[in-house]
Amino acid sequence: MRQIIALGGGGFSMEPENTLLDTYILKQSGKENPKICFIPTASGDSENYIQRFYGFFQNQNCRPSHLSLFRPPTKDLESYILDKDIIYVGGGNTKNLLALWKDWGLDIILKKAWNQGILLAGISAGSICWFEEGVTDSFGDGLEPLHCLGFLKGSNCPHYDGEAERRPAYHNLIGTNKIQAGIAADDGVAIHYIEQEISKIVSSRPTSKAYRVYNENKVVETELPTEFLGAQKG
């Protein structure tokens, strides 16, 4: 079973006191003590980001590790990745992430991991990267469309409610046919795909949602059913 969990925002890097999305990701591996590997390429392998990852996941029932392309742990990246249960990709500059991954052949390795049933997850750049296209601020000024890996069909826009320019920019790009229809996610929302279909949308915040956005002679935005993880009864 091929799974991808795409976070619009949230998780250990944005809301460290709110563990709902990250514990959800751990549960989806189906393992009691999953091996989870953080890939912080988009942040330039930020040491602070890596330490925040360990700061959370070392206290969970899992075995955390990370893959730095600036200080690789091994020459055999394929064996290193395919040994994991979960791959968690951090945020940052999506364009640079894709360029480095392709140069190292990591895009091919991650496709193999996905096909072998390793759970892929990520936030912001780590969400956009799995789709055919994404809305990114990688180029500096403004938001632009970017061709990505294409594991998932359509386009993706994270931080939909977290950054004021995201919603109007996504609407404009879809309305002018500069980017194809897709899924937008508020901060605190995770879209869980099984194969090419959305299996579930979950949130760490009561009012955060995901939306399907498309062009039908005008831009249409449809709110999608989202489950607030904090509402579960104990």
PDB file of N, CA, C and O in Angstrom, residues 4-65:
ATOM      1  N   ILE A   4       1.038   8.659   1.195  1.00  0.00           N
ATOM      2  CA  ILE A   4       1.694   9.955   1.346  1.00  0.00           C
ATOM      3  C   ILE A   4       0.822  10.801   2.263  1.00  0.00           C
ATOM      4  O   ILE A   4      -0.401  10.857   2.098  1.00  0.00           O
ATOM      5  N   ILE A   5       1.439  11.462   3.239  1.00  0.00           N
ATOM      6  CA  ILE A   5       0.731  12.388   4.123  1.00  0.00           C
ATOM      7  C   ILE A   5       1.326  13.773   3.914  1.00  0.00           C
ATOM      8  O   ILE A   5       2.499  14.008   4.215  1.00  0.00           O
ATOM      9  N   ALA A   6       0.520  14.671   3.350  1.00  0.00           N
ATOM     10  CA  ALA A   6       0.968  16.008   2.980  1.00  0.00           C
ATOM     11  C   ALA A   6       0.437  17.036   3.970  1.00  0.00           C
ATOM     12  O   ALA A   6      -0.778  17.216   4.081  1.00  0.00           O
ATOM     13  N   LEU A   7       1.343  17.712   4.691  1.00  0.00           N
ATOM     14  CA  LEU A   7       0.967  18.697   5.699  1.00  0.00           C
ATOM     15  C   LEU A   7       1.026  20.110   5.128  1.00  0.00           C
ATOM     16  O   LEU A   7       2.051  20.521   4.582  1.00  0.00           O
ATOM     17  N   GLY A   8      -0.092  20.841   5.275  1.00  0.00           N
ATOM     18  CA  GLY A   8      -0.105  22.233   4.834  1.00  0.00           C
ATOM     19  C   GLY A   8       0.715  23.123   5.744  1.00  0.00           C
ATOM     20  O   GLY A   8       1.173  24.198   5.360  1.00  0.00           O
ATOM     21  N   GLY A   9       0.893  22.680   6.968  1.00  0.00           N
ATOM     22  CA  GLY A   9       1.637  23.407   7.987  1.00  0.00           C
ATOM     23  C   GLY A   9       1.371  22.724   9.315  1.00  0.00           C
ATOM     24  O   GLY A   9       0.451  21.915   9.425  1.00  0.00           O
ATOM     25  N   GLY A  10       2.165  23.044  10.322  1.00  0.00           N
ATOM     26  CA  GLY A  10       1.969  22.420  11.634  1.00  0.00           C
ATOM     27  C   GLY A  10       3.087  21.448  11.948  1.00  0.00           C
ATOM     28  O   GLY A  10       4.190  21.551  11.427  1.00  0.00           O
ATOM     29  N   GLY A  11       2.797  20.477  12.799  1.00  0.00           N
ATOM     30  CA  GLY A  11       3.807  19.499  13.164  1.00  0.00           C
ATOM     31  C   GLY A  11       4.865  20.070  14.093  1.00  0.00           C
ATOM     32  O   GLY A  11       4.769  21.207  14.566  1.00  0.00           O
ATOM     33  N   PHE A  12       5.903  19.285  14.348  1.00  0.00           N
ATOM     34  CA  PHE A  12       6.916  19.635  15.341  1.00  0.00           C
ATOM     35  C   PHE A  12       7.618  20.953  15.044  1.00  0.00           C
ATOM     36  O   PHE A  12       8.072  21.651  15.962  1.00  0.00           O
ATOM     37  N   SER A  13       7.710  21.343  13.777  1.00  0.00           N
ATOM     38  CA  SER A  13       8.469  22.537  13.426  1.00  0.00           C
ATOM     39  C   SER A  13       7.680  23.826  13.575  1.00  0.00           C
ATOM     40  O   SER A  13       8.259  24.895  13.751  1.00  0.00           O
ATOM     41  N   MET A  14       6.338  23.722  13.524  1.00  0.00           N
ATOM     42  CA  MET A  14       5.514  24.933  13.603  1.00  0.00           C
ATOM     43  C   MET A  14       4.735  25.052  14.902  1.00  0.00           C
ATOM     44  O   MET A  14       4.461  26.158  15.372  1.00  0.00           O
ATOM     45  N   GLU A  15       4.322  23.927  15.461  1.00  0.00           N
ATOM     46  CA  GLU A  15       3.561  23.946  16.711  1.00  0.00           C
ATOM     47  C   GLU A  15       4.044  22.815  17.607  1.00  0.00           C
ATOM     48  O   GLU A  15       3.374  21.797  17.768  1.00  0.00           O
ATOM     49  N   PRO A  16       5.249  22.971  18.192  1.00  0.00           N
ATOM     50  CA  PRO A  16       5.882  21.879  18.938  1.00  0.00           C
ATOM     51  C   PRO A  16       5.081  21.387  20.142  1.00  0.00           C
ATOM     52  O   PRO A  16       5.275  20.254  20.583  1.00  0.00           O
ATOM     53  N   GLU A  17       4.181  22.218  20.660  1.00  0.00           N
ATOM     54  CA  GLU A  17       3.370  21.786  21.804  1.00  0.00           C
ATOM     55  C   GLU A  17       2.150  20.979  21.367  1.00  0.00           C
ATOM     56  O   GLU A  17       1.459  20.382  22.203  1.00  0.00           O
ATOM     57  N   ASN A  18       1.863  20.989  20.070  1.00  0.00           N
ATOM     58  CA  ASN A  18       0.702  20.266  19.535  1.00  0.00           C
ATOM     59  C   ASN A  18       1.207  19.048  18.771  1.00  0.00           C
ATOM     60  O   ASN A  18       1.718  19.174  17.659  1.00  0.00           O
ATOM     61  N   THR A  19       1.063  17.881  19.346  1.00  0.00           N
ATOM     62  CA  THR A  19       1.675  16.661  18.794  1.00  0.00           C
ATOM     63  C   THR A  19       0.731  15.864  17.888  1.00  0.00           C
ATOM     64  O   THR A  19       1.097  14.792  17.411  1.00  0.00           O
ATOM     65  N   LEU A  20      -0.473  16.367  17.644  1.00  0.00           N
ATOM     66  CA  LEU A  20      -1.510  15.552  16.995  1.00  0.00           C
ATOM     67  C   LEU A  20      -1.122  15.056  15.603  1.00  0.00           C
ATOM     68  O   LEU A  20      -1.337  13.877  15.283  1.00  0.00           O
ATOM     69  N   LEU A  21      -0.564  15.925  14.759  1.00  0.00           N
ATOM     70  CA  LEU A  21      -0.238  15.498  13.395  1.00  0.00           C
ATOM     71  C   LEU A  21       0.931  14.517  13.369  1.00  0.00           C
ATOM     72  O   LEU A  21       0.913  13.523  12.629  1.00  0.00           O
ATOM     73  N   ASP A  22       1.952  14.783  14.167  1.00  0.00           N
ATOM     74  CA  ASP A  22       3.126  13.907  14.153  1.00  0.00           C
ATOM     75  C   ASP A  22       2.824  12.535  14.739  1.00  0.00           C
ATOM     76  O   ASP A  22       3.325  11.517  14.240  1.00  0.00           O
ATOM     77  N   THR A  23       1.995  12.472  15.770  1.00  0.00           N
ATOM     78  CA  THR A  23       1.626  11.162  16.313  1.00  0.00           C
ATOM     79  C   THR A  23       0.713  10.427  15.333  1.00  0.00           C
ATOM     80  O   THR A  23       0.784   9.194  15.228  1.00  0.00           O
ATOM     81  N   TYR A  24      -0.088  11.166  14.575  1.00  0.00           N
ATOM     82  CA  TYR A  24      -0.917  10.536  13.526  1.00  0.00           C
ATOM     83  C   TYR A  24      -0.019   9.881  12.476  1.00  0.00           C
ATOM     84  O   TYR A  24      -0.253   8.736  12.069  1.00  0.00           O
ATOM     85  N   ILE A  25       1.018  10.598  12.047  1.00  0.00           N
ATOM     86  CA  ILE A  25       1.945  10.056  11.047  1.00  0.00           C
ATOM     87  C   ILE A  25       2.592   8.769  11.557  1.00  0.00           C
ATOM     88  O   ILE A  25       2.658   7.765  10.829  1.00  0.00           O
ATOM     89  N   LEU A  26       3.055   8.787  12.794  1.00  0.00           N
ATOM     90  CA  LEU A  26       3.700   7.591  13.352  1.00  0.00           C
ATOM     91  C   LEU A  26       2.755   6.388  13.345  1.00  0.00           C
ATOM     92  O   LEU A  26       3.171   5.267  13.029  1.00  0.00           O
ATOM     93  N   LYS A  27       1.493   6.605  13.666  1.00  0.00           N
ATOM     94  CA  LYS A  27       0.526   5.499  13.723  1.00  0.00           C
ATOM     95  C   LYS A  27       0.271   4.878  12.358  1.00  0.00           C
ATOM     96  O   LYS A  27      -0.034   3.685  12.254  1.00  0.00           O
ATOM     97  N   GLN A  28       0.383   5.686  11.297  1.00  0.00           N
ATOM     98  CA  GLN A  28       0.027   5.185   9.960  1.00  0.00           C
ATOM     99  C   GLN A  28       1.050   4.211   9.380  1.00  0.00           C
ATOM    100  O   GLN A  28       0.792   3.557   8.382  1.00  0.00           O
ATOM    101  N   SER A  29       2.222   4.122  10.009  1.00  0.00           N
ATOM    102  CA  SER A  29       3.230   3.182   9.498  1.00  0.00           C
ATOM    103  C   SER A  29       2.840   1.736   9.770  1.00  0.00           C
ATOM    104  O   SER A  29       3.335   0.814   9.117  1.00  0.00           O
ATOM    105  N   GLY A  30       1.967   1.543  10.773  1.00  0.00           N
ATOM    106  CA  GLY A  30       1.571   0.187  11.134  1.00  0.00           C
ATOM    107  C   GLY A  30       2.621  -0.552  11.932  1.00  0.00           C
ATOM    108  O   GLY A  30       2.482  -1.742  12.212  1.00  0.00           O
ATOM    109  N   LYS A  31       3.686   0.143  12.337  1.00  0.00           N
ATOM    110  CA  LYS A  31       4.759  -0.481  13.109  1.00  0.00           C
ATOM    111  C   LYS A  31       4.710   0.017  14.560  1.00  0.00           C
ATOM    112  O   LYS A  31       4.381   1.169  14.815  1.00  0.00           O
ATOM    113  N   GLU A  32       5.066  -0.859  15.493  1.00  0.00           N
ATOM    114  CA  GLU A  32       5.063  -0.463  16.903  1.00  0.00           C
ATOM    115  C   GLU A  32       6.199   0.508  17.220  1.00  0.00           C
ATOM    116  O   GLU A  32       6.063   1.383  18.078  1.00  0.00           O
ATOM    117  N   ASN A  33       7.324   0.346  16.545  1.00  0.00           N
ATOM    118  CA  ASN A  33       8.493   1.189  16.807  1.00  0.00           C
ATOM    119  C   ASN A  33       9.135   1.564  15.463  1.00  0.00           C
ATOM    120  O   ASN A  33      10.231   1.108  15.136  1.00  0.00           O
ATOM    121  N   PRO A  34       8.431   2.400  14.668  1.00  0.00           N
ATOM    122  CA  PRO A  34       8.871   2.641  13.291  1.00  0.00           C
ATOM    123  C   PRO A  34      10.187   3.417  13.197  1.00  0.00           C
ATOM    124  O   PRO A  34      10.503   4.249  14.054  1.00  0.00           O
ATOM    125  N   LYS A  35      10.925   3.132  12.134  1.00  0.00           N
ATOM    126  CA  LYS A  35      12.124   3.903  11.812  1.00  0.00           C
ATOM    127  C   LYS A  35      11.673   5.109  10.980  1.00  0.00           C
ATOM    128  O   LYS A  35      11.142   4.940   9.883  1.00  0.00           O
ATOM    129  N   ILE A  36      11.866   6.309  11.517  1.00  0.00           N
ATOM    130  CA  ILE A  36      11.463   7.527  10.826  1.00  0.00           C
ATOM    131  C   ILE A  36      12.688   8.360  10.489  1.00  0.00           C
ATOM    132  O   ILE A  36      13.523   8.631  11.351  1.00  0.00           O
ATOM    133  N   CYS A  37      12.804   8.747   9.226  1.00  0.00           N
ATOM    134  CA  CYS A  37      13.975   9.484   8.740  1.00  0.00           C
ATOM    135  C   CYS A  37      13.550  10.869   8.261  1.00  0.00           C
ATOM    136  O   CYS A  37      12.692  11.002   7.393  1.00  0.00           O
ATOM    137  N   PHE A  38      14.179  11.892   8.819  1.00  0.00           N
ATOM    138  CA  PHE A  38      13.907  13.281   8.460  1.00  0.00           C
ATOM    139  C   PHE A  38      14.851  13.707   7.347  1.00  0.00           C
ATOM    140  O   PHE A  38      16.064  13.473   7.410  1.00  0.00           O
ATOM    141  N   ILE A  39      14.288  14.335   6.294  1.00  0.00           N
ATOM    142  CA  ILE A  39      15.109  14.857   5.192  1.00  0.00           C
ATOM    143  C   ILE A  39      14.942  16.380   5.166  1.00  0.00           C
ATOM    144  O   ILE A  39      13.919  16.891   4.712  1.00  0.00           O
ATOM    145  N   PRO A  40      15.945  17.132   5.658  1.00  0.00           N
ATOM    146  CA  PRO A  40      15.837  18.584   5.772  1.00  0.00           C
ATOM    147  C   PRO A  40      16.479  19.348   4.615  1.00  0.00           C
ATOM    148  O   PRO A  40      16.924  20.489   4.781  1.00  0.00           O
ATOM    149  N   THR A  41      16.515  18.751   3.421  1.00  0.00           N
ATOM    150  CA  THR A  41      17.198  19.357   2.272  1.00  0.00           C
ATOM    151  C   THR A  41      16.711  20.774   1.988  1.00  0.00           C
ATOM    152  O   THR A  41      17.505  21.671   1.693  1.00  0.00           O
ATOM    153  N   ALA A  42      15.396  20.997   2.050  1.00  0.00           N
ATOM    154  CA  ALA A  42      14.819  22.286   1.652  1.00  0.00           C
ATOM    155  C   ALA A  42      15.272  23.432   2.535  1.00  0.00           C
ATOM    156  O   ALA A  42      15.240  24.594   2.121  1.00  0.00           O
ATOM    157  N   SER A  43      15.706  23.123   3.747  1.00  0.00           N
ATOM    158  CA  SER A  43      16.195  24.154   4.670  1.00  0.00           C
ATOM    159  C   SER A  43      17.715  24.282   4.616  1.00  0.00           C
ATOM    160  O   SER A  43      18.310  24.959   5.456  1.00  0.00           O
ATOM    161  N   GLY A  44      18.349  23.629   3.643  1.00  0.00           N
ATOM    162  CA  GLY A  44      19.811  23.613   3.598  1.00  0.00           C
ATOM    163  C   GLY A  44      20.392  22.792   4.728  1.00  0.00           C
ATOM    164  O   GLY A  44      21.497  23.053   5.203  1.00  0.00           O
ATOM    165  N   ASP A  45      19.633  21.756   5.147  1.00  0.00           N
ATOM    166  CA  ASP A  45      20.039  20.893   6.263  1.00  0.00           C
ATOM    167  C   ASP A  45      20.290  21.708   7.540  1.00  0.00           C
ATOM    168  O   ASP A  45      21.297  21.532   8.229  1.00  0.00           O
ATOM    169  N   SER A  46      19.343  22.602   7.826  1.00  0.00           N
ATOM    170  CA  SER A  46      19.437  23.451   9.017  1.00  0.00           C
ATOM    171  C   SER A  46      19.648  22.622  10.278  1.00  0.00           C
ATOM    172  O   SER A  46      18.857  21.721  10.584  1.00  0.00           O
ATOM    173  N   GLU A  47      20.709  22.921  10.995  1.00  0.00           N
ATOM    174  CA  GLU A  47      21.025  22.177  12.217  1.00  0.00           C
ATOM    175  C   GLU A  47      19.939  22.377  13.276  1.00  0.00           C
ATOM    176  O   GLU A  47      19.575  21.445  14.000  1.00  0.00           O
ATOM    177  N   ASN A  48      19.403  23.586  13.351  1.00  0.00           N
ATOM    178  CA  ASN A  48      18.330  23.866  14.304  1.00  0.00           C
ATOM    179  C   ASN A  48      17.093  23.036  14.000  1.00  0.00           C
ATOM    180  O   ASN A  48      16.442  22.494  14.903  1.00  0.00           O
ATOM    181  N   TYR A  49      16.772  22.914  12.710  1.00  0.00           N
ATOM    182  CA  TYR A  49      15.611  22.132  12.264  1.00  0.00           C
ATOM    183  C   TYR A  49      15.806  20.651  12.614  1.00  0.00           C
ATOM    184  O   TYR A  49      14.900  19.983  13.116  1.00  0.00           O
ATOM    185  N   ILE A  50      16.998  20.154  12.358  1.00  0.00           N
ATOM    186  CA  ILE A  50      17.312  18.752  12.655  1.00  0.00           C
ATOM    187  C   ILE A  50      17.181  18.491  14.159  1.00  0.00           C
ATOM    188  O   ILE A  50      16.605  17.478  14.581  1.00  0.00           O
ATOM    189  N   GLN A  51      17.674  19.421  14.980  1.00  0.00           N
ATOM    190  CA  GLN A  51      17.601  19.242  16.430  1.00  0.00           C
ATOM    191  C   GLN A  51      16.157  19.289  16.922  1.00  0.00           C
ATOM    192  O   GLN A  51      15.796  18.571  17.862  1.00  0.00           O
ATOM    193  N   ARG A  52      15.317  20.119  16.282  1.00  0.00           N
ATOM    194  CA  ARG A  52      13.897  20.164  16.662  1.00  0.00           C
ATOM    195  C   ARG A  52      13.208  18.837  16.319  1.00  0.00           C
ATOM    196  O   ARG A  52      12.337  18.378  17.057  1.00  0.00           O
ATOM    197  N   PHE A  53      13.609  18.239  15.202  1.00  0.00           N
ATOM    198  CA  PHE A  53      13.076  16.929  14.829  1.00  0.00           C
ATOM    199  C   PHE A  53      13.404  15.898  15.911  1.00  0.00           C
ATOM    200  O   PHE A  53      12.524  15.205  16.419  1.00  0.00           O
ATOM    201  N   TYR A  54      14.677  15.826  16.278  1.00  0.00           N
ATOM    202  CA  TYR A  54      15.072  14.864  17.318  1.00  0.00           C
ATOM    203  C   TYR A  54      14.454  15.216  18.665  1.00  0.00           C
ATOM    204  O   TYR A  54      14.088  14.322  19.440  1.00  0.00           O
ATOM    205  N   GLY A  55      14.316  16.510  18.940  1.00  0.00           N
ATOM    206  CA  GLY A  55      13.738  16.935  20.204  1.00  0.00           C
ATOM    207  C   GLY A  55      12.351  16.375  20.432  1.00  0.00           C
ATOM    208  O   GLY A  55      11.969  16.050  21.562  1.00  0.00           O
ATOM    209  N   PHE A  56      11.590  16.236  19.340  1.00  0.00           N
ATOM    210  CA  PHE A  56      10.256  15.644  19.467  1.00  0.00           C
ATOM    211  C   PHE A  56      10.298  14.122  19.351  1.00  0.00           C
ATOM    212  O   PHE A  56       9.825  13.403  20.232  1.00  0.00           O
ATOM    213  N   PHE A  57      10.875  13.610  18.259  1.00  0.00           N
ATOM    214  CA  PHE A  57      10.725  12.185  17.949  1.00  0.00           C
ATOM    215  C   PHE A  57      11.560  11.271  18.852  1.00  0.00           C
ATOM    216  O   PHE A  57      11.218  10.089  18.997  1.00  0.00           O
ATOM    217  N   GLN A  58      12.610  11.780  19.486  1.00  0.00           N
ATOM    218  CA  GLN A  58      13.358  10.944  20.427  1.00  0.00           C
ATOM    219  C   GLN A  58      12.523  10.584  21.658  1.00  0.00           C
ATOM    220  O   GLN A  58      12.846   9.622  22.358  1.00  0.00           O
ATOM    221  N   ASN A  59      11.461  11.345  21.889  1.00  0.00           N
ATOM    222  CA  ASN A  59      10.591  11.085  23.038  1.00  0.00           C
ATOM    223  C   ASN A  59       9.338  10.302  22.654  1.00  0.00           C
ATOM    224  O   ASN A  59       8.435  10.132  23.476  1.00  0.00           O
ATOM    225  N   GLN A  60       9.289   9.837  21.399  1.00  0.00           N
ATOM    226  CA  GLN A  60       8.156   9.044  20.925  1.00  0.00           C
ATOM    227  C   GLN A  60       8.590   7.589  20.753  1.00  0.00           C
ATOM    228  O   GLN A  60       9.777   7.270  20.792  1.00  0.00           O
ATOM    229  N   ASN A  61       7.618   6.741  20.539  1.00  0.00           N
ATOM    230  CA  ASN A  61       7.904   5.326  20.345  1.00  0.00           C
ATOM    231  C   ASN A  61       8.311   5.085  18.891  1.00  0.00           C
ATOM    232  O   ASN A  61       7.524   4.597  18.077  1.00  0.00           O
ATOM    233  N   CYS A  62       9.529   5.482  18.555  1.00  0.00           N
ATOM    234  CA  CYS A  62      10.038   5.338  17.183  1.00  0.00           C
ATOM    235  C   CYS A  62      11.556   5.421  17.219  1.00  0.00           C
ATOM    236  O   CYS A  62      12.153   5.707  18.266  1.00  0.00           O
ATOM    237  N   ARG A  63      12.179   5.177  16.073  1.00  0.00           N
ATOM    238  CA  ARG A  63      13.629   5.237  15.945  1.00  0.00           C
ATOM    239  C   ARG A  63      13.990   6.322  14.921  1.00  0.00           C
ATOM    240  O   ARG A  63      13.975   6.066  13.718  1.00  0.00           O
ATOM    241  N   PRO A  64      14.279   7.558  15.398  1.00  0.00           N
ATOM    242  CA  PRO A  64      14.521   8.668  14.470  1.00  0.00           C
ATOM    243  C   PRO A  64      15.943   8.697  13.911  1.00  0.00           C
ATOM    244  O   PRO A  64      16.906   8.291  14.567  1.00  0.00           O
ATOM    245  N   SER A  65      16.041   9.180  12.684  1.00  0.00           N
ATOM    246  CA  SER A  65      17.333   9.412  12.033  1.00  0.00           C
ATOM    247  C   SER A  65      17.117  10.556  11.040  1.00  0.00           C
ATOM    248  O   SER A  65      15.988  11.013  10.853  1.00  0.00           O
TER     249      SER A  65
END
